[in-house]
């Protein structure tokens, strides 16, 4: 039986952006400030084997999108989640009340990803992804534009400001549907 969307009492937030833009750092600070649940999709995929093996060329797991969505469904229906992932086009639109796209200056991002030890090809792929605003475009194509916000994530001050404005947003959120 298909049930009508039960109202969430707390919002679901998607935090997306190119690897290295600060999704995990910002999401965990926001989770602490709001008591929402931080779901790091990359970690979940590894932990629960929600993938179809390793892609040697891209140097990452081939995520199984159906398995990930099945795994998340109950929590998302309940509400109160911060979902942290560098992709967004396979999540159901109805899951999210707000979609945050973090963006970082190229040279800053380059330093962060080099420090992470990314190989040259992976590094340039990700820098290109940021230059062409791939995640912002993906978010705008996958979700209503009024739910999508781009936030700058170059400095620690940016993180604090983003966390405090999102915390205010969460406190003032009421289910409208
Ligand atoms: P992501 O989850 O998007 O891949 P992380 O949160 O793991 O990114 O951040 C990558 C690295 O960059 C970490 O070392 C983190 O401390 C640093 N970092 C992230 N965002 C910022 C920021 N706004 N200012 C300064 N350093 C940051
Ligand atoms: Mn991360």
PDB file of C-alpha atoms and ligand atoms in Angstrom:
ATOM      1  CA  UNK A   1       0.000   0.000   0.000  1.00  0.00           C
ATOM      2  CA  UNK A   2       1.324   3.410  -0.896  1.00  0.00           C
ATOM      3  CA  UNK A   3       0.868   5.847   1.921  1.00  0.00           C
ATOM      4  CA  UNK A   4       0.553   9.584   1.451  1.00  0.00           C
ATOM      5  CA  UNK A   5       3.634  11.458   2.573  1.00  0.00           C
ATOM      6  CA  UNK A   6       3.383  11.660   6.350  1.00  0.00           C
ATOM      7  CA  UNK A   7       4.425  15.087   7.580  1.00  0.00           C
ATOM      8  CA  UNK A   8       7.977  15.360   8.826  1.00  0.00           C
ATOM      9  CA  UNK A   9       8.365  17.162  12.108  1.00  0.00           C
ATOM     10  CA  UNK A  10      12.001  18.051  11.370  1.00  0.00           C
ATOM     11  CA  UNK A  11      13.499  18.943   7.994  1.00  0.00           C
ATOM     12  CA  UNK A  12      15.855  16.952   5.804  1.00  0.00           C
ATOM     13  CA  UNK A  13      18.851  18.842   4.417  1.00  0.00           C
ATOM     14  CA  UNK A  14      21.078  17.694   1.589  1.00  0.00           C
ATOM     15  CA  UNK A  15      24.655  18.992   1.680  1.00  0.00           C
ATOM     16  CA  UNK A  16      26.370  18.506  -1.650  1.00  0.00           C
ATOM     17  CA  UNK A  17      29.356  19.882  -3.573  1.00  0.00           C
ATOM     18  CA  UNK A  18      32.651  18.811  -5.119  1.00  0.00           C
ATOM     19  CA  UNK A  19      34.865  16.609  -2.882  1.00  0.00           C
ATOM     20  CA  UNK A  20      36.907  18.843  -0.576  1.00  0.00           C
ATOM     21  CA  UNK A  21      34.435  21.738  -0.387  1.00  0.00           C
ATOM     22  CA  UNK A  22      33.754  20.945   3.279  1.00  0.00           C
ATOM     23  CA  UNK A  23      30.530  18.920   3.238  1.00  0.00           C
ATOM     24  CA  UNK A  24      31.535  16.583   6.064  1.00  0.00           C
ATOM     25  CA  UNK A  25      33.087  19.334   8.195  1.00  0.00           C
ATOM     26  CA  UNK A  26      30.039  21.576   7.827  1.00  0.00           C
ATOM     27  CA  UNK A  27      27.499  18.752   8.211  1.00  0.00           C
ATOM     28  CA  UNK A  28      28.981  17.494  11.450  1.00  0.00           C
ATOM     29  CA  UNK A  29      29.075  21.008  12.929  1.00  0.00           C
ATOM     30  CA  UNK A  30      25.482  21.568  11.820  1.00  0.00           C
ATOM     31  CA  UNK A  31      24.422  18.224  13.306  1.00  0.00           C
ATOM     32  CA  UNK A  32      25.955  19.216  16.602  1.00  0.00           C
ATOM     33  CA  UNK A  33      24.225  22.602  16.595  1.00  0.00           C
ATOM     34  CA  UNK A  34      20.785  21.290  15.591  1.00  0.00           C
ATOM     35  CA  UNK A  35      20.735  17.698  16.884  1.00  0.00           C
ATOM     36  CA  UNK A  36      19.843  16.548  13.377  1.00  0.00           C
ATOM     37  CA  UNK A  37      21.353  13.223  12.269  1.00  0.00           C
ATOM     38  CA  UNK A  38      24.427  13.458  10.013  1.00  0.00           C
ATOM     39  CA  UNK A  39      24.439  10.790   7.310  1.00  0.00           C
ATOM     40  CA  UNK A  40      27.764  10.577   5.458  1.00  0.00           C
ATOM     41  CA  UNK A  41      26.690   8.643   2.365  1.00  0.00           C
ATOM     42  CA  UNK A  42      30.246   7.745   1.308  1.00  0.00           C
ATOM     43  CA  UNK A  43      30.892   6.135   4.708  1.00  0.00           C
ATOM     44  CA  UNK A  44      27.519   4.390   4.671  1.00  0.00           C
ATOM     45  CA  UNK A  45      28.272   2.916   1.234  1.00  0.00           C
ATOM     46  CA  UNK A  46      31.535   1.460   2.537  1.00  0.00           C
ATOM     47  CA  UNK A  47      30.078   0.229   5.833  1.00  0.00           C
ATOM     48  CA  UNK A  48      27.033  -1.472   4.343  1.00  0.00           C
ATOM     49  CA  UNK A  49      28.525  -2.469   0.997  1.00  0.00           C
ATOM     50  CA  UNK A  50      26.047  -0.406  -1.012  1.00  0.00           C
ATOM     51  CA  UNK A  51      28.283  -0.527  -4.088  1.00  0.00           C
ATOM     52  CA  UNK A  52      29.080  -2.616  -7.131  1.00  0.00           C
ATOM     53  CA  UNK A  53      32.820  -2.797  -6.585  1.00  0.00           C
ATOM     54  CA  UNK A  54      35.762  -0.466  -7.009  1.00  0.00           C
ATOM     55  CA  UNK A  55      36.329   1.711 -10.075  1.00  0.00           C
ATOM     56  CA  UNK A  56      40.078   1.664 -10.688  1.00  0.00           C
ATOM     57  CA  UNK A  57      39.942   4.453 -13.204  1.00  0.00           C
ATOM     58  CA  UNK A  58      37.953   6.888 -11.063  1.00  0.00           C
ATOM     59  CA  UNK A  59      39.584   5.580  -7.875  1.00  0.00           C
ATOM     60  CA  UNK A  60      36.321   5.270  -5.949  1.00  0.00           C
ATOM     61  CA  UNK A  61      33.468   2.847  -5.273  1.00  0.00           C
ATOM     62  CA  UNK A  62      30.751   2.406  -7.901  1.00  0.00           C
ATOM     63  CA  UNK A  63      27.844   3.416  -5.716  1.00  0.00           C
ATOM     64  CA  UNK A  64      24.622   1.408  -6.080  1.00  0.00           C
ATOM     65  CA  UNK A  65      22.034   4.179  -6.058  1.00  0.00           C
ATOM     66  CA  UNK A  66      19.036   1.893  -5.527  1.00  0.00           C
ATOM     67  CA  UNK A  67      20.616   0.235  -2.499  1.00  0.00           C
ATOM     68  CA  UNK A  68      21.507   3.637  -1.039  1.00  0.00           C
ATOM     69  CA  UNK A  69      17.971   4.962  -1.485  1.00  0.00           C
ATOM     70  CA  UNK A  70      16.454   1.814   0.058  1.00  0.00           C
ATOM     71  CA  UNK A  71      18.811   2.118   3.007  1.00  0.00           C
ATOM     72  CA  UNK A  72      17.889   5.772   3.610  1.00  0.00           C
ATOM     73  CA  UNK A  73      14.136   5.634   2.984  1.00  0.00           C
ATOM     74  CA  UNK A  74      12.931   5.115   6.574  1.00  0.00           C
ATOM     75  CA  UNK A  75      15.162   7.784   8.079  1.00  0.00           C
ATOM     76  CA  UNK A  76      14.204  10.252   5.368  1.00  0.00           C
ATOM     77  CA  UNK A  77      10.521   9.629   5.898  1.00  0.00           C
ATOM     78  CA  UNK A  78      10.975  10.295   9.599  1.00  0.00           C
ATOM     79  CA  UNK A  79      12.889  13.543   8.910  1.00  0.00           C
ATOM     80  CA  UNK A  80      15.664  15.313  10.794  1.00  0.00           C
ATOM     81  CA  UNK A  81      18.586  14.284   8.572  1.00  0.00           C
ATOM     82  CA  UNK A  82      21.615  15.977   7.089  1.00  0.00           C
ATOM     83  CA  UNK A  83      22.667  13.945   4.059  1.00  0.00           C
ATOM     84  CA  UNK A  84      26.267  14.540   2.958  1.00  0.00           C
ATOM     85  CA  UNK A  85      27.242  13.416  -0.563  1.00  0.00           C
ATOM     86  CA  UNK A  86      29.030  14.665  -3.707  1.00  0.00           C
ATOM     87  CA  UNK A  87      26.080  13.821  -5.940  1.00  0.00           C
ATOM     88  CA  UNK A  88      22.351  14.392  -5.789  1.00  0.00           C
ATOM     89  CA  UNK A  89      20.519  13.425  -8.971  1.00  0.00           C
ATOM     90  CA  UNK A  90      19.466   9.969  -7.743  1.00  0.00           C
ATOM     91  CA  UNK A  91      17.773  11.059  -4.507  1.00  0.00           C
ATOM     92  CA  UNK A  92      13.977  11.419  -4.592  1.00  0.00           C
ATOM     93  CA  UNK A  93      13.010  15.077  -4.851  1.00  0.00           C
ATOM     94  CA  UNK A  94      10.445  14.750  -2.051  1.00  0.00           C
ATOM     95  CA  UNK A  95      13.106  13.845   0.515  1.00  0.00           C
ATOM     96  CA  UNK A  96      14.654  17.287   0.942  1.00  0.00           C
ATOM     97  CA  UNK A  97      13.441  20.581   2.333  1.00  0.00           C
ATOM     98  CA  UNK A  98      16.711  22.336   1.579  1.00  0.00           C
ATOM     99  CA  UNK A  99      19.620  21.532  -0.755  1.00  0.00           C
ATOM    100  CA  UNK A 100      22.920  23.218   0.106  1.00  0.00           C
ATOM    101  CA  UNK A 101      25.675  23.314  -2.508  1.00  0.00           C
ATOM    102  CA  UNK A 102      29.071  24.209  -1.037  1.00  0.00           C
ATOM    103  CA  UNK A 103      31.513  26.031  -3.304  1.00  0.00           C
ATOM    104  CA  UNK A 104      35.216  26.674  -2.887  1.00  0.00           C
ATOM    105  CA  UNK A 105      37.725  28.851  -4.702  1.00  0.00           C
ATOM    106  CA  UNK A 106      39.777  26.703  -7.123  1.00  0.00           C
ATOM    107  CA  UNK A 107      43.182  27.382  -5.666  1.00  0.00           C
ATOM    108  CA  UNK A 108      41.948  26.731  -2.132  1.00  0.00           C
ATOM    109  CA  UNK A 109      40.301  23.506  -3.275  1.00  0.00           C
ATOM    110  CA  UNK A 110      43.444  22.442  -5.122  1.00  0.00           C
ATOM    111  CA  UNK A 111      45.449  22.700  -1.883  1.00  0.00           C
ATOM    112  CA  UNK A 112      42.862  20.751   0.099  1.00  0.00           C
ATOM    113  CA  UNK A 113      42.738  17.913  -2.419  1.00  0.00           C
ATOM    114  CA  UNK A 114      46.530  17.725  -2.771  1.00  0.00           C
ATOM    115  CA  UNK A 115      46.767  17.428   0.996  1.00  0.00           C
ATOM    116  CA  UNK A 116      44.327  14.556   0.739  1.00  0.00           C
ATOM    117  CA  UNK A 117      46.822  12.832  -1.551  1.00  0.00           C
ATOM    118  CA  UNK A 118      44.606  12.721  -4.640  1.00  0.00           C
ATOM    119  CA  UNK A 119      46.379  11.526  -7.799  1.00  0.00           C
ATOM    120  CA  UNK A 120      46.764  14.058 -10.622  1.00  0.00           C
ATOM    121  CA  UNK A 121      43.839  12.854 -12.727  1.00  0.00           C
ATOM    122  CA  UNK A 122      41.467  12.680  -9.760  1.00  0.00           C
ATOM    123  CA  UNK A 123      42.649  16.115  -8.673  1.00  0.00           C
ATOM    124  CA  UNK A 124      42.079  17.738 -12.061  1.00  0.00           C
ATOM    125  CA  UNK A 125      38.698  16.010 -12.498  1.00  0.00           C
ATOM    126  CA  UNK A 126      37.532  17.490  -9.223  1.00  0.00           C
ATOM    127  CA  UNK A 127      38.897  20.973  -9.914  1.00  0.00           C
ATOM    128  CA  UNK A 128      37.136  20.904 -13.269  1.00  0.00           C
ATOM    129  CA  UNK A 129      33.941  19.756 -11.548  1.00  0.00           C
ATOM    130  CA  UNK A 130      34.176  22.843  -9.317  1.00  0.00           C
ATOM    131  CA  UNK A 131      35.051  25.273 -12.133  1.00  0.00           C
ATOM    132  CA  UNK A 132      32.040  24.174 -14.184  1.00  0.00           C
ATOM    133  CA  UNK A 133      29.739  24.199 -11.132  1.00  0.00           C
ATOM    134  CA  UNK A 134      28.678  20.650 -11.929  1.00  0.00           C
ATOM    135  CA  UNK A 135      27.033  20.036  -8.548  1.00  0.00           C
ATOM    136  CA  UNK A 136      25.126  23.327  -8.588  1.00  0.00           C
ATOM    137  CA  UNK A 137      23.737  22.485 -12.031  1.00  0.00           C
ATOM    138  CA  UNK A 138      22.907  18.940 -10.935  1.00  0.00           C
ATOM    139  CA  UNK A 139      21.111  20.263  -7.847  1.00  0.00           C
ATOM    140  CA  UNK A 140      19.107  22.802  -9.859  1.00  0.00           C
ATOM    141  CA  UNK A 141      18.079  20.130 -12.336  1.00  0.00           C
ATOM    142  CA  UNK A 142      17.097  17.657  -9.626  1.00  0.00           C
ATOM    143  CA  UNK A 143      15.281  19.879  -7.100  1.00  0.00           C
ATOM    144  CA  UNK A 144      12.986  22.915  -7.154  1.00  0.00           C
ATOM    145  CA  UNK A 145      15.192  25.990  -7.536  1.00  0.00           C
ATOM    146  CA  UNK A 146      13.770  27.687  -4.450  1.00  0.00           C
ATOM    147  CA  UNK A 147      15.135  24.853  -2.297  1.00  0.00           C
ATOM    148  CA  UNK A 148      18.670  25.059  -3.668  1.00  0.00           C
ATOM    149  CA  UNK A 149      21.217  27.404  -2.103  1.00  0.00           C
ATOM    150  CA  UNK A 150      24.890  27.830  -2.981  1.00  0.00           C
ATOM    151  CA  UNK A 151      27.143  28.707  -0.031  1.00  0.00           C
ATOM    152  CA  UNK A 152      30.794  29.735  -0.129  1.00  0.00           C
ATOM    153  CA  UNK A 153      33.175  27.457   1.795  1.00  0.00           C
ATOM    154  CA  UNK A 154      36.676  28.931   1.522  1.00  0.00           C
ATOM    155  CA  UNK A 155      37.459  29.684   5.157  1.00  0.00           C
ATOM    156  CA  UNK A 156      36.649  28.598   8.703  1.00  0.00           C
ATOM    157  CA  UNK A 157      34.596  31.815   9.037  1.00  0.00           C
ATOM    158  CA  UNK A 158      32.480  30.664   6.088  1.00  0.00           C
ATOM    159  CA  UNK A 159      31.744  27.419   7.926  1.00  0.00           C
ATOM    160  CA  UNK A 160      30.679  29.246  11.092  1.00  0.00           C
ATOM    161  CA  UNK A 161      28.462  31.628   9.169  1.00  0.00           C
ATOM    162  CA  UNK A 162      26.875  28.827   7.131  1.00  0.00           C
ATOM    163  CA  UNK A 163      26.266  26.707  10.229  1.00  0.00           C
ATOM    164  CA  UNK A 164      24.660  29.572  12.097  1.00  0.00           C
ATOM    165  CA  UNK A 165      22.355  30.612   9.259  1.00  0.00           C
ATOM    166  CA  UNK A 166      21.317  27.012   8.598  1.00  0.00           C
ATOM    167  CA  UNK A 167      20.754  26.473  12.323  1.00  0.00           C
ATOM    168  CA  UNK A 168      18.367  29.451  12.303  1.00  0.00           C
ATOM    169  CA  UNK A 169      16.632  28.019   9.261  1.00  0.00           C
ATOM    170  CA  UNK A 170      16.176  24.636  10.999  1.00  0.00           C
ATOM    171  CA  UNK A 171      14.784  26.284  14.145  1.00  0.00           C
ATOM    172  CA  UNK A 172      12.238  28.209  12.106  1.00  0.00           C
ATOM    173  CA  UNK A 173      11.270  25.362   9.832  1.00  0.00           C
ATOM    174  CA  UNK A 174       7.692  24.116   9.861  1.00  0.00           C
ATOM    175  CA  UNK A 175       6.286  21.462   7.597  1.00  0.00           C
ATOM    176  CA  UNK A 176       4.243  23.210   4.935  1.00  0.00           C
ATOM    177  CA  UNK A 177       2.896  20.350   2.844  1.00  0.00           C
TER     178      UNK A 177
HETATM  179  P1  LIG B   1      34.162  17.058   1.820  1.00  0.00           P
HETATM  180  O1  LIG B   1      33.394  16.277   2.840  1.00  0.00           O
HETATM  181  O2  LIG B   1      33.320  18.002   1.031  1.00  0.00           O
HETATM  182  O3  LIG B   1      34.998  16.199   0.917  1.00  0.00           O
HETATM  183  P2  LIG B   1      35.751  17.875   4.112  1.00  0.00           P
HETATM  184  O4  LIG B   1      34.746  18.384   5.084  1.00  0.00           O
HETATM  185  O5  LIG B   1      36.283  16.510   4.329  1.00  0.00           O
HETATM  186  O6  LIG B   1      35.194  18.007   2.603  1.00  0.00           O
HETATM  187  O7  LIG B   1      36.931  18.945   4.071  1.00  0.00           O
HETATM  188  C1  LIG B   1      38.141  18.712   3.375  1.00  0.00           C
HETATM  189  C2  LIG B   1      39.283  19.411   4.081  1.00  0.00           C
HETATM  190  O8  LIG B   1      39.162  20.815   3.949  1.00  0.00           O
HETATM  191  C3  LIG B   1      39.351  19.139   5.572  1.00  0.00           C
HETATM  192  O9  LIG B   1      40.705  19.066   5.949  1.00  0.00           O
HETATM  193  C4  LIG B   1      38.681  20.343   6.183  1.00  0.00           C
HETATM  194  O10 LIG B   1      39.185  20.626   7.443  1.00  0.00           O
HETATM  195  C5  LIG B   1      39.027  21.449   5.214  1.00  0.00           C
HETATM  196  N1  LIG B   1      37.936  22.421   5.060  1.00  0.00           N
HETATM  197  C6  LIG B   1      36.696  22.150   4.642  1.00  0.00           C
HETATM  198  N2  LIG B   1      35.952  23.268   4.563  1.00  0.00           N
HETATM  199  C7  LIG B   1      36.755  24.277   4.949  1.00  0.00           C
HETATM  200  C8  LIG B   1      36.567  25.695   5.073  1.00  0.00           C
HETATM  201  N3  LIG B   1      35.388  26.290   4.783  1.00  0.00           N
HETATM  202  N4  LIG B   1      37.611  26.432   5.493  1.00  0.00           N
HETATM  203  C9  LIG B   1      38.796  25.847   5.778  1.00  0.00           C
HETATM  204  N5  LIG B   1      39.034  24.515   5.680  1.00  0.00           N
HETATM  205  C10 LIG B   1      38.036  23.743   5.272  1.00  0.00           C
HETATM  206 MN1  LIG B   2      33.181  14.126   2.998  1.00  0.00          MN
END
